[in-house]
Each structure stands twice: as C-alpha cells, then as structure tokens.
Short mmCIF file of C-alpha atoms in Angstrom, two decimals:
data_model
loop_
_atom_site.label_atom_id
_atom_site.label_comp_id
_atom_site.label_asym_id
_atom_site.label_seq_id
_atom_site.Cartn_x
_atom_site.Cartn_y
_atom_site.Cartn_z
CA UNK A 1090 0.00 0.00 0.00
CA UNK A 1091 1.54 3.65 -0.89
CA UNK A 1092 1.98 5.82 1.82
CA UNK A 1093 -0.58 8.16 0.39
CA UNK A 1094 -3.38 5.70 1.01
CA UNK A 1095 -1.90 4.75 4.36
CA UNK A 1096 -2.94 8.09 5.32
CA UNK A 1097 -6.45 8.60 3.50
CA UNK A 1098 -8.94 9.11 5.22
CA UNK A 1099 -11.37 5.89 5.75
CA UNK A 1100 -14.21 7.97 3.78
CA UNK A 1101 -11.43 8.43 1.14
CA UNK A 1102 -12.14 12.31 1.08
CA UNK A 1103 -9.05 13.57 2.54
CA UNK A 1104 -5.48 12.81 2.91
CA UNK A 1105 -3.40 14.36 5.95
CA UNK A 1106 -1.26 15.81 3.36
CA UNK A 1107 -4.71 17.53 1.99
CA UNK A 1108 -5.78 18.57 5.78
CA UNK A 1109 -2.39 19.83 6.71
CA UNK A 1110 -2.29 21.90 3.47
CA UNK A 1111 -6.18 23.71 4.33
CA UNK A 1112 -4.93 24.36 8.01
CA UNK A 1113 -1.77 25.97 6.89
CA UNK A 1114 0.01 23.76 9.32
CA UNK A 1115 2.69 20.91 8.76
CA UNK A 1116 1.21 16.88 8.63
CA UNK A 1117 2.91 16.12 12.45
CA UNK A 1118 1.27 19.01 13.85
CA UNK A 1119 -2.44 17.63 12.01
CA UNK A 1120 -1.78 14.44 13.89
CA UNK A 1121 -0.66 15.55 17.08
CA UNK A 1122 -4.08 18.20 17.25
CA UNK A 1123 -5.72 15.47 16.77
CA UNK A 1124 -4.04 12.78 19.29
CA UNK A 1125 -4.26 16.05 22.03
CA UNK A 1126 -0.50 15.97 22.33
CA UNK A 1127 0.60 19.28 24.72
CA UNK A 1128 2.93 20.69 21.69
CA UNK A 1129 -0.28 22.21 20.24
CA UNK A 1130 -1.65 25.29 21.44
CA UNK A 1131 -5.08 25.04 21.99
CA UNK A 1132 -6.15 27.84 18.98
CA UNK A 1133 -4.08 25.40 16.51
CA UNK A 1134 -6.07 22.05 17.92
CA UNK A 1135 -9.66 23.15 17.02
CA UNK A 1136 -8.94 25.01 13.82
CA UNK A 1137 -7.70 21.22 12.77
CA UNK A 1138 -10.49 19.72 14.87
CA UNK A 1139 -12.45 22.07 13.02
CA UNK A 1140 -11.00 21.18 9.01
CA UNK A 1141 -11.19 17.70 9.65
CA UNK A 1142 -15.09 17.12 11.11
CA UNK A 1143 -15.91 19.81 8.34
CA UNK A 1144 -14.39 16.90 5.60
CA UNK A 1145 -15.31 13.59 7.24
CA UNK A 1146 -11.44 13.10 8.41
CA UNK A 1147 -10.79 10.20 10.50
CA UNK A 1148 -7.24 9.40 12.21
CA UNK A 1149 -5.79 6.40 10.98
CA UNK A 1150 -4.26 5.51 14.68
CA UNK A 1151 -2.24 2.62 14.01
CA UNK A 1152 -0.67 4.91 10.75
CA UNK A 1153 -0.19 7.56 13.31
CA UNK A 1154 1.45 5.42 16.48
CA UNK A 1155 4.04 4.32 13.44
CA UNK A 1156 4.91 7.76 12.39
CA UNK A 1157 5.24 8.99 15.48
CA UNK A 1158 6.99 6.56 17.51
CA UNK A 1159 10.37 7.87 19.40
CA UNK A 1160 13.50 8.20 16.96
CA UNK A 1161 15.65 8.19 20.05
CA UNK A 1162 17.68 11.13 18.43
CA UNK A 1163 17.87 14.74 19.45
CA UNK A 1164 18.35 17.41 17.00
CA UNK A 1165 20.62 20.06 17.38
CA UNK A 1166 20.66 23.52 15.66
CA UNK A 1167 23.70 26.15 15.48
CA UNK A 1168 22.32 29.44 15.18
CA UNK A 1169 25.34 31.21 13.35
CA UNK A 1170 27.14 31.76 10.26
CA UNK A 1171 30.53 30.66 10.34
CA UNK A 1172 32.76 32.89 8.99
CA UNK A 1173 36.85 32.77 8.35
CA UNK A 1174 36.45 34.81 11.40
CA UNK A 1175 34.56 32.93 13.40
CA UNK A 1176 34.66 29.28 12.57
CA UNK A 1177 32.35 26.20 13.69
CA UNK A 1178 35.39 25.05 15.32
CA UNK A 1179 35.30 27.65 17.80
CA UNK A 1180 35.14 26.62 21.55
CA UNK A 1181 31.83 27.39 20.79
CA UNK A 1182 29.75 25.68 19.86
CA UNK A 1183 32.29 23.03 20.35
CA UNK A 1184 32.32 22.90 24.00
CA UNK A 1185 28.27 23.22 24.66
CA UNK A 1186 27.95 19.85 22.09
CA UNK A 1187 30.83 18.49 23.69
CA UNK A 1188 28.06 18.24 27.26
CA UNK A 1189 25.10 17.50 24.81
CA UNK A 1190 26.77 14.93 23.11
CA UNK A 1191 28.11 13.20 26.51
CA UNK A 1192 24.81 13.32 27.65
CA UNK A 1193 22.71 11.68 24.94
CA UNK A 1194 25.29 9.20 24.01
CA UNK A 1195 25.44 7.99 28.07
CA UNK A 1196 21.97 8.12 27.94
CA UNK A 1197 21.42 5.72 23.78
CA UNK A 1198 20.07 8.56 21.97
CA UNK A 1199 21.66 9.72 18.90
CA UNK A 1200 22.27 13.50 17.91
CA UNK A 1201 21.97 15.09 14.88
CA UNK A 1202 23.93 18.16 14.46
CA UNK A 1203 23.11 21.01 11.74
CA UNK A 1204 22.59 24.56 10.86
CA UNK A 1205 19.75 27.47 10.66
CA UNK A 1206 19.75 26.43 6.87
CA UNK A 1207 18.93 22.69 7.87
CA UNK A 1208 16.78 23.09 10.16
CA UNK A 1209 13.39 22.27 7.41
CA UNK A 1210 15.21 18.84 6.52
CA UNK A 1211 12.71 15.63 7.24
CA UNK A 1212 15.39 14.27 9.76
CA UNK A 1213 15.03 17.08 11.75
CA UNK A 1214 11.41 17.36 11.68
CA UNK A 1215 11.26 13.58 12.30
CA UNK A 1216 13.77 13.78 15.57
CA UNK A 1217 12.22 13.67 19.25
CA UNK A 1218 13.64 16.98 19.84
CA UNK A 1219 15.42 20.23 19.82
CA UNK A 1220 18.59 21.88 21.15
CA UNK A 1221 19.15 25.28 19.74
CA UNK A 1222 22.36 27.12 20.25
CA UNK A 1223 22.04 30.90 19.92
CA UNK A 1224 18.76 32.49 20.13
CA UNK A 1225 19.60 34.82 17.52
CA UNK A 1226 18.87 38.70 17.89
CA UNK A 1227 15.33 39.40 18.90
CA UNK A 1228 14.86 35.72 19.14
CA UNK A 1229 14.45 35.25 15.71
CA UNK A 1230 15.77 31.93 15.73
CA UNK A 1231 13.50 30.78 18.75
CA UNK A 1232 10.21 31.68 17.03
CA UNK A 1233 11.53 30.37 13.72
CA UNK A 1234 11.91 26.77 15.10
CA UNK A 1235 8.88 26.77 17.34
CA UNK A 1236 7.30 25.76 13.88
CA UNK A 1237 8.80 22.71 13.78
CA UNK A 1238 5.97 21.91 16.81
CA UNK A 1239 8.69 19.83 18.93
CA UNK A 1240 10.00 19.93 22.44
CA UNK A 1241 12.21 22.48 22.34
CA UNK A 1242 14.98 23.92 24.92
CA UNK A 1243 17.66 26.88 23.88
CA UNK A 1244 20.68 28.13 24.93
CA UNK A 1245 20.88 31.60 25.58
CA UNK A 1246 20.33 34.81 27.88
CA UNK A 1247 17.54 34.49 30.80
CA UNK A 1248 14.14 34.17 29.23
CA UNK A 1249 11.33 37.10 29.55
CA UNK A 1250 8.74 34.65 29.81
CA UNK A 1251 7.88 31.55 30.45
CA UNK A 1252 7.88 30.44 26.76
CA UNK A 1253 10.56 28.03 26.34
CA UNK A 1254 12.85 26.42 28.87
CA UNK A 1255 16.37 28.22 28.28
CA UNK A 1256 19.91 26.97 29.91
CA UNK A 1257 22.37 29.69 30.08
CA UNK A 1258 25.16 31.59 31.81
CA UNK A 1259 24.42 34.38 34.24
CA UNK A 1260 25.53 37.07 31.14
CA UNK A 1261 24.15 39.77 33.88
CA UNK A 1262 26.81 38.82 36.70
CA UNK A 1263 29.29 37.89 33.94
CA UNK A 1264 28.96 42.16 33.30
CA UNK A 1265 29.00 43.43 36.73
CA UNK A 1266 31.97 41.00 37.32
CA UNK A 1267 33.73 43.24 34.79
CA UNK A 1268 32.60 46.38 35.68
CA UNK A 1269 34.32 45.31 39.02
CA UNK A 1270 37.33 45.02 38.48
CA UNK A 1271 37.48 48.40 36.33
CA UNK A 1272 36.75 49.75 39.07
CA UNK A 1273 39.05 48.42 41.56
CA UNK A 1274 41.92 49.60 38.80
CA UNK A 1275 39.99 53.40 39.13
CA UNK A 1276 39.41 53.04 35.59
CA UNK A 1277 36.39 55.51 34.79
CA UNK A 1278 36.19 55.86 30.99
CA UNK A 1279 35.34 52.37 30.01
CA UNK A 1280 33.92 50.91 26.75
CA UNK A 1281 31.48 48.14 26.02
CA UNK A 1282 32.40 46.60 22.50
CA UNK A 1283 29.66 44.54 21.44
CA UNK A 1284 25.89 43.97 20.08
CA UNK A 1285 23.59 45.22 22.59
CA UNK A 1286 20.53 44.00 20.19
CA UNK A 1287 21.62 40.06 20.80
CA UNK A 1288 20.10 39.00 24.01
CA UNK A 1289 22.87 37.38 25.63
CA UNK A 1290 25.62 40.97 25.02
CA UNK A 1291 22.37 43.14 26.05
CA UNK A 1292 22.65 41.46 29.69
CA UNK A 1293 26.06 41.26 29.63
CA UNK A 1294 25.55 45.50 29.03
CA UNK A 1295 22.81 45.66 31.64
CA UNK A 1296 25.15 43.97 34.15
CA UNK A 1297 27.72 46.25 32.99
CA UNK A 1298 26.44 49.26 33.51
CA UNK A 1299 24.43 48.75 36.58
CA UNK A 1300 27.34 48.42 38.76
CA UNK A 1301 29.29 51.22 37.19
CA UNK A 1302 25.84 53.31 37.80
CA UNK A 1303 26.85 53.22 41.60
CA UNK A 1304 30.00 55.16 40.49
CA UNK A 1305 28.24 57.45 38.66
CA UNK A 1306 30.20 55.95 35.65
CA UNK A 1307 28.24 55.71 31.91
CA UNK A 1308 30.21 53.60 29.68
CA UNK A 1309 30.41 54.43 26.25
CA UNK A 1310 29.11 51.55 23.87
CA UNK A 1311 30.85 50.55 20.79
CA UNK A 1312 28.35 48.78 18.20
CA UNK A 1313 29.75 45.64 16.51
CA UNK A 1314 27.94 42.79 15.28
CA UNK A 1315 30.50 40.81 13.99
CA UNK A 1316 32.53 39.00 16.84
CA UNK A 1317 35.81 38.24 14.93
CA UNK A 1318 39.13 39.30 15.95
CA UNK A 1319 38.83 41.92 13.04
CA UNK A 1320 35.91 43.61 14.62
CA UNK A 1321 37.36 44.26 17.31
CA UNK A 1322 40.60 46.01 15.69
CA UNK A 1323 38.49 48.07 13.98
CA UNK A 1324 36.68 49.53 16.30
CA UNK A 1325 39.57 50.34 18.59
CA UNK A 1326 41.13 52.06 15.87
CA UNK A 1327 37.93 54.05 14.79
CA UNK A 1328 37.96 54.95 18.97
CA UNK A 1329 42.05 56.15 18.45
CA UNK A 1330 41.18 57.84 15.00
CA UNK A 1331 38.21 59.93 16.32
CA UNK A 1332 40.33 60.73 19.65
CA UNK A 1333 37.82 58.86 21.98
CA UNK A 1334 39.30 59.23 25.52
CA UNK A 1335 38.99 55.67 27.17
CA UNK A 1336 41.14 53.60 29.61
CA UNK A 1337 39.25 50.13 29.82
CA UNK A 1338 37.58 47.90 27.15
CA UNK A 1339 35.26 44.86 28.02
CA UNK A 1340 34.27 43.32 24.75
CA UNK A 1341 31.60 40.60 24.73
CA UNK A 1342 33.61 38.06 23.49
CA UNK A 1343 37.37 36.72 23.54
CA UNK A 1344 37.86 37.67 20.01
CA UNK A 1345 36.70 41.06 19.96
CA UNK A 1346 39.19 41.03 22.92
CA UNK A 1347 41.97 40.15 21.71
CA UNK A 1348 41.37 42.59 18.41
CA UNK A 1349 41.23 44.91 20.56
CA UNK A 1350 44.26 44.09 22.39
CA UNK A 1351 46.25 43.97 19.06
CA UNK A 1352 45.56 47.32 17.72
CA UNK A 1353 46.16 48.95 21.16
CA UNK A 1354 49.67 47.50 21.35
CA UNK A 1355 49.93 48.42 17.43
CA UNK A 1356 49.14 52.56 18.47
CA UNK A 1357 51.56 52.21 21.02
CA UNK A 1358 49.49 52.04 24.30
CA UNK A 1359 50.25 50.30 26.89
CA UNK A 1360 48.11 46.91 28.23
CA UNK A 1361 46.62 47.04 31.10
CA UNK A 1362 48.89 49.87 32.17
CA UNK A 1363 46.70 52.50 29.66
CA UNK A 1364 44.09 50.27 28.72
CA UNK A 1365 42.52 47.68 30.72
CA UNK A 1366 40.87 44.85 28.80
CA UNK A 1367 38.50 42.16 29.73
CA UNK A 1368 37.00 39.76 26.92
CA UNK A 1369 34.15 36.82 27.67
CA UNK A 1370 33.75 33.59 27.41
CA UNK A 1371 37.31 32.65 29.13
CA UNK A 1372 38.34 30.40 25.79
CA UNK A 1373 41.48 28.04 25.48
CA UNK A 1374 43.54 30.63 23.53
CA UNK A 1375 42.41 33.62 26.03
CA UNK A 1376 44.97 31.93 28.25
CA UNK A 1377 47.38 31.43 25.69
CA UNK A 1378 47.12 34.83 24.17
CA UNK A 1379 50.18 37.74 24.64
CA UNK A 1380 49.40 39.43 27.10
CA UNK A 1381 46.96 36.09 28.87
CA UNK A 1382 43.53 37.68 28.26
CA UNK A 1383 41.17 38.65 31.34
CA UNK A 1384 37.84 36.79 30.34
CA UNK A 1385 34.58 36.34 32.48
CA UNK A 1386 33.97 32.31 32.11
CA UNK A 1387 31.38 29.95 30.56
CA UNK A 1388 30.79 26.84 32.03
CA UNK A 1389 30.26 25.57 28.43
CA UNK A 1390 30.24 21.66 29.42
CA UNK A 1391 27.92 21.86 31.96
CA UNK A 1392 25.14 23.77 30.12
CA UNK A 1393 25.31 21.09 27.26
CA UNK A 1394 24.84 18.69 29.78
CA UNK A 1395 22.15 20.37 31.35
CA UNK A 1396 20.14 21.41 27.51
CA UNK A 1397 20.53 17.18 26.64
CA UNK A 1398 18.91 16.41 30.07
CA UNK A 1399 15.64 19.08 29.53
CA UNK A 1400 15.16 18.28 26.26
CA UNK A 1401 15.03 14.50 27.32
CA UNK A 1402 12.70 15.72 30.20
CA UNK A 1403 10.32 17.40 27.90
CA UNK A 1404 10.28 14.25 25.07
CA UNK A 1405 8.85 11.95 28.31
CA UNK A 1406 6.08 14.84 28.92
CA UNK A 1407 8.20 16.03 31.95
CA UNK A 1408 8.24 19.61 33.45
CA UNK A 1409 11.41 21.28 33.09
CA UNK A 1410 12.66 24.47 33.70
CA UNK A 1411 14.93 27.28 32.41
CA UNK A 1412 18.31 27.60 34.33
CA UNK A 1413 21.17 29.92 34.83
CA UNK A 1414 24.78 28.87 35.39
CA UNK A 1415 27.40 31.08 37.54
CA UNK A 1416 29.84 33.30 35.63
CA UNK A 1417 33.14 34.09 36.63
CA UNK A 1418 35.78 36.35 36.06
CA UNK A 1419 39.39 34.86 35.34
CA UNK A 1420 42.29 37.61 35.51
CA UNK A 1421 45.22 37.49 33.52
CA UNK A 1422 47.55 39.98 32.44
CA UNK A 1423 45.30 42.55 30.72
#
C-alpha cells in the first residue's frame, strides 16, 4: 500500500497531506491536534479539529502510532554563520555539544547536528527533539523553530517569559563582574564593544552598567555585530582615530578582545597599564594569548549537559525548567 493511502482518510475524502495543506500547518502538527498531544496550542487544535469534522477526516491511529513513535535522536541547531572569522570550530559551539553529546550518548540517543539552513530537513522534523544554540537577535531563531511543533529547549540569555525552557550563563553577573574590576583599577572611561541588540551581550551590558551606575560611571558603547578578531581592531582604531578618551575595554567576546588588544599594542598604548581589557567567554587561547587575556567564564560543558537532560525531560512529557549557570571572572595579564 503507498503511503498516500496509508494516510487517507477511511471515507477516502481527505489525505493528511490535503488537511495539513487547508490548516496551513505541517502533517505532524495535524496528527498531534488530533491525538491532544501538549505541543499544540489550543487555537491550533480546534482550527484542525475544526478542518477535519468539516471533511469527514478520520485518524488512521495505528498509521499515526508508526509515524510517530520515538527516533531516540535529538536534534541540534547552530544558530550562526561561520565565517573565516569565526569558525564552527570555535570553543563554541564546540564545547556546549561536547556536554550535549556526553549526555545523549550515556543516555542511547543519537544526535543530529546542523545549521539554521537545515533546520526544514525531514530528519530534523522527524527527531524527538530540539537543542538550539544561539537564540539569535530578537529571538528570531527561537520563534523560527517553534514551527517545527517539537520539544524544544535553547541556549541563551535568561528568558522574559515563560515560553521556552532556556539553559544559560548568568551574562548579567558575567557584566557586573567586569565592571568590578574596572573599578578596583579606578578606571572611569570604560567601553562596552559589542551587540547590545543580541540577548545574551544586552545582559552582559545591563550587568555592565548597573554596577558602574553606583559610580556614577556611563560607559560608552561601541556597536559591533561581527565578533571576529577583526571587529574588534576596527573599532579600537575608529575609537584612536576619532580621539575617543577611554582607559578600559570589556568586549563581549574573547575575540573582539583580543582585536582589541592587538591594535592597542599596534598605536603604542600600553596593556593594562593604559588600557585595561577584559574579553568573555574565558576560551582556550584567552589563556594562551600575549598578554593572557582577562575573560569572564562559561561553564560551556555543563550547560550542554544540562540542555541534553531538559530536552530528554520534555520528550517523556516532563516539566522542566529554564536555568542559569554562575559566571566568573578569570584575571590574567590585561
């Protein structure tokens, strides 16, 4: 028997394909409206309800329980571009699917690793789940894949609402950490080097500038969304060129760091002694760098760990909910 008869309708009128099609909706999300599964919102369920008592549409259950049983594999989406810049072999994502991958593999479950432009594949659509990496700015990324209508948990800044579970670092303490030690070096000219639109710089900002606030400090914010070691050299020597007086830097990642870092030392000033410098994420070659890069930590691992583990919890019809990991600030030599 074809597949497309497999799913007719027994009064032959209508094929999920042909339902899925009139409720604007994709085939997984006609069955699961139908079966009452939790991953439909209520609005969604009777407009399908609706469709398929207005054509006669029965479920074919034992079609159904086939196409949905468990694939035992978790799909995970990277929501970036890699550039020359900023390459998938990064420390991240590397070290978050380093956790994930730990996890699901202790645990028999498969992962399948791909981008924002794989995302629509059938494998995806067909795993038991999703872990998404970056929420992207506005969280562009997080309403993009809530059409795929599966359990879903993302790793990212502190969620506004109760929408989505979300594991993450504290990027809030991560920027008062810096902000800190500024000011224990009486630095009081300071510059934020990031994207304050992304969700997870825009805390690390807030954080930032709240404790400088209780100096009566305002740092000056330096747009970039790039995060490549070239961004960051270019925006230290647009702050040189257009005679910007500043005496610290805390850029929201280790690149943009270390960018910074190098076109200092290439105008001749002096790090930390003139400028102070602190980067984030606390990566392998922040420690290796010349001069060791200052970094506020990730613990990358451990939040892959934790995003396999939720995801699982939500695939079983579990509650699970959105958590923040401690951030840290590691001092070097800038």
């Amino acid at each position: 028997m074809k597949r497309k008869d497999k799913e007719q309708a027994s009064g032959g009128r209508l094929t999920m394909s042909d339902l899925a099609g009139l409720a604007g909706v994709s085939k997984i999300t006609v069955s699961r409206a139908l079966g009452d599964s939790p991953y439909v919102n209520a609005a969604t369920r009777e407009r399908v309800r609706a469709l398929a008592a207005e054509h006669g549409y029965k479920l074919n259950i034992s079609a159904r329980n086939l196409r949905l049983r468990q694939s035992h594999t978790i799909a995970v989406i990277v929501e970036m571009t890699p550039s020359a810049g900023r390459p998938m072999s990064d420390p991240y994502p590397l070290e978050l699917l380093g956790g994930i991958t730990q996890e699901l593999t202790t645990l028999g479950y498969s992962l399948l690793l791909t981008t924002r432009q794989g995302a629509g594949a059938p494998a995806v659509q067909a795993a038991d789940g999703v872990i998404l990496l970056g929420q992207g700015a506005h969280q562009d990324a997080v309403h993009l894949f809530d059409r795929l209508q599966l359990p879903m948990v993302v790793w990212g800044a502190a969620p506004t609402d109760a929408a989505h579970v979300v594991v993450g670092s504290d990027n809030r303490q991560g920027g008062s950490l810096a902000a800190e030690r500024f000011l224990a070096l009486a630095r009081r000219h300071p510059v934020f080097l990031g994207d304050p639109d992304h969700p997870e710089p825009a805390e690390r900002l807030a954080g930032f500038r709240a404790a400088l606030a209780a100096r009566r400090i305002e740092p000056r914010v330096a747009r970039r969304t790039e995060w490549t070691l070239e961004a960051g050299m270019q925006t230290v020597q647009a702050l040189i060129r257009d005679k910007i007086h500043f005496d610290a830097i805390f850029a929201c990642n280790d690149l943009l760091a270390m960018g910074a870092v190098r076109a200092l030392i290439e105008h001749g000033l002096r790090v930390p002694e003139d400028v102070s410098v602190i980067g984030y994420d606390d990566t392998p070659l922040a420690a290796a760098f010349i001069p060791p890069l200052s970094s506020v930590h990730q613990n990358w691992r451990e939040g892959g760990a934790l995003l396999a583990r939720k995801v699982l919890a939500l695939t079983r019809g579990e509650d699970a909910a959105s958590e923040t990991l401690a951030s840290a600030l590691v001092v070097r030599g800038t």
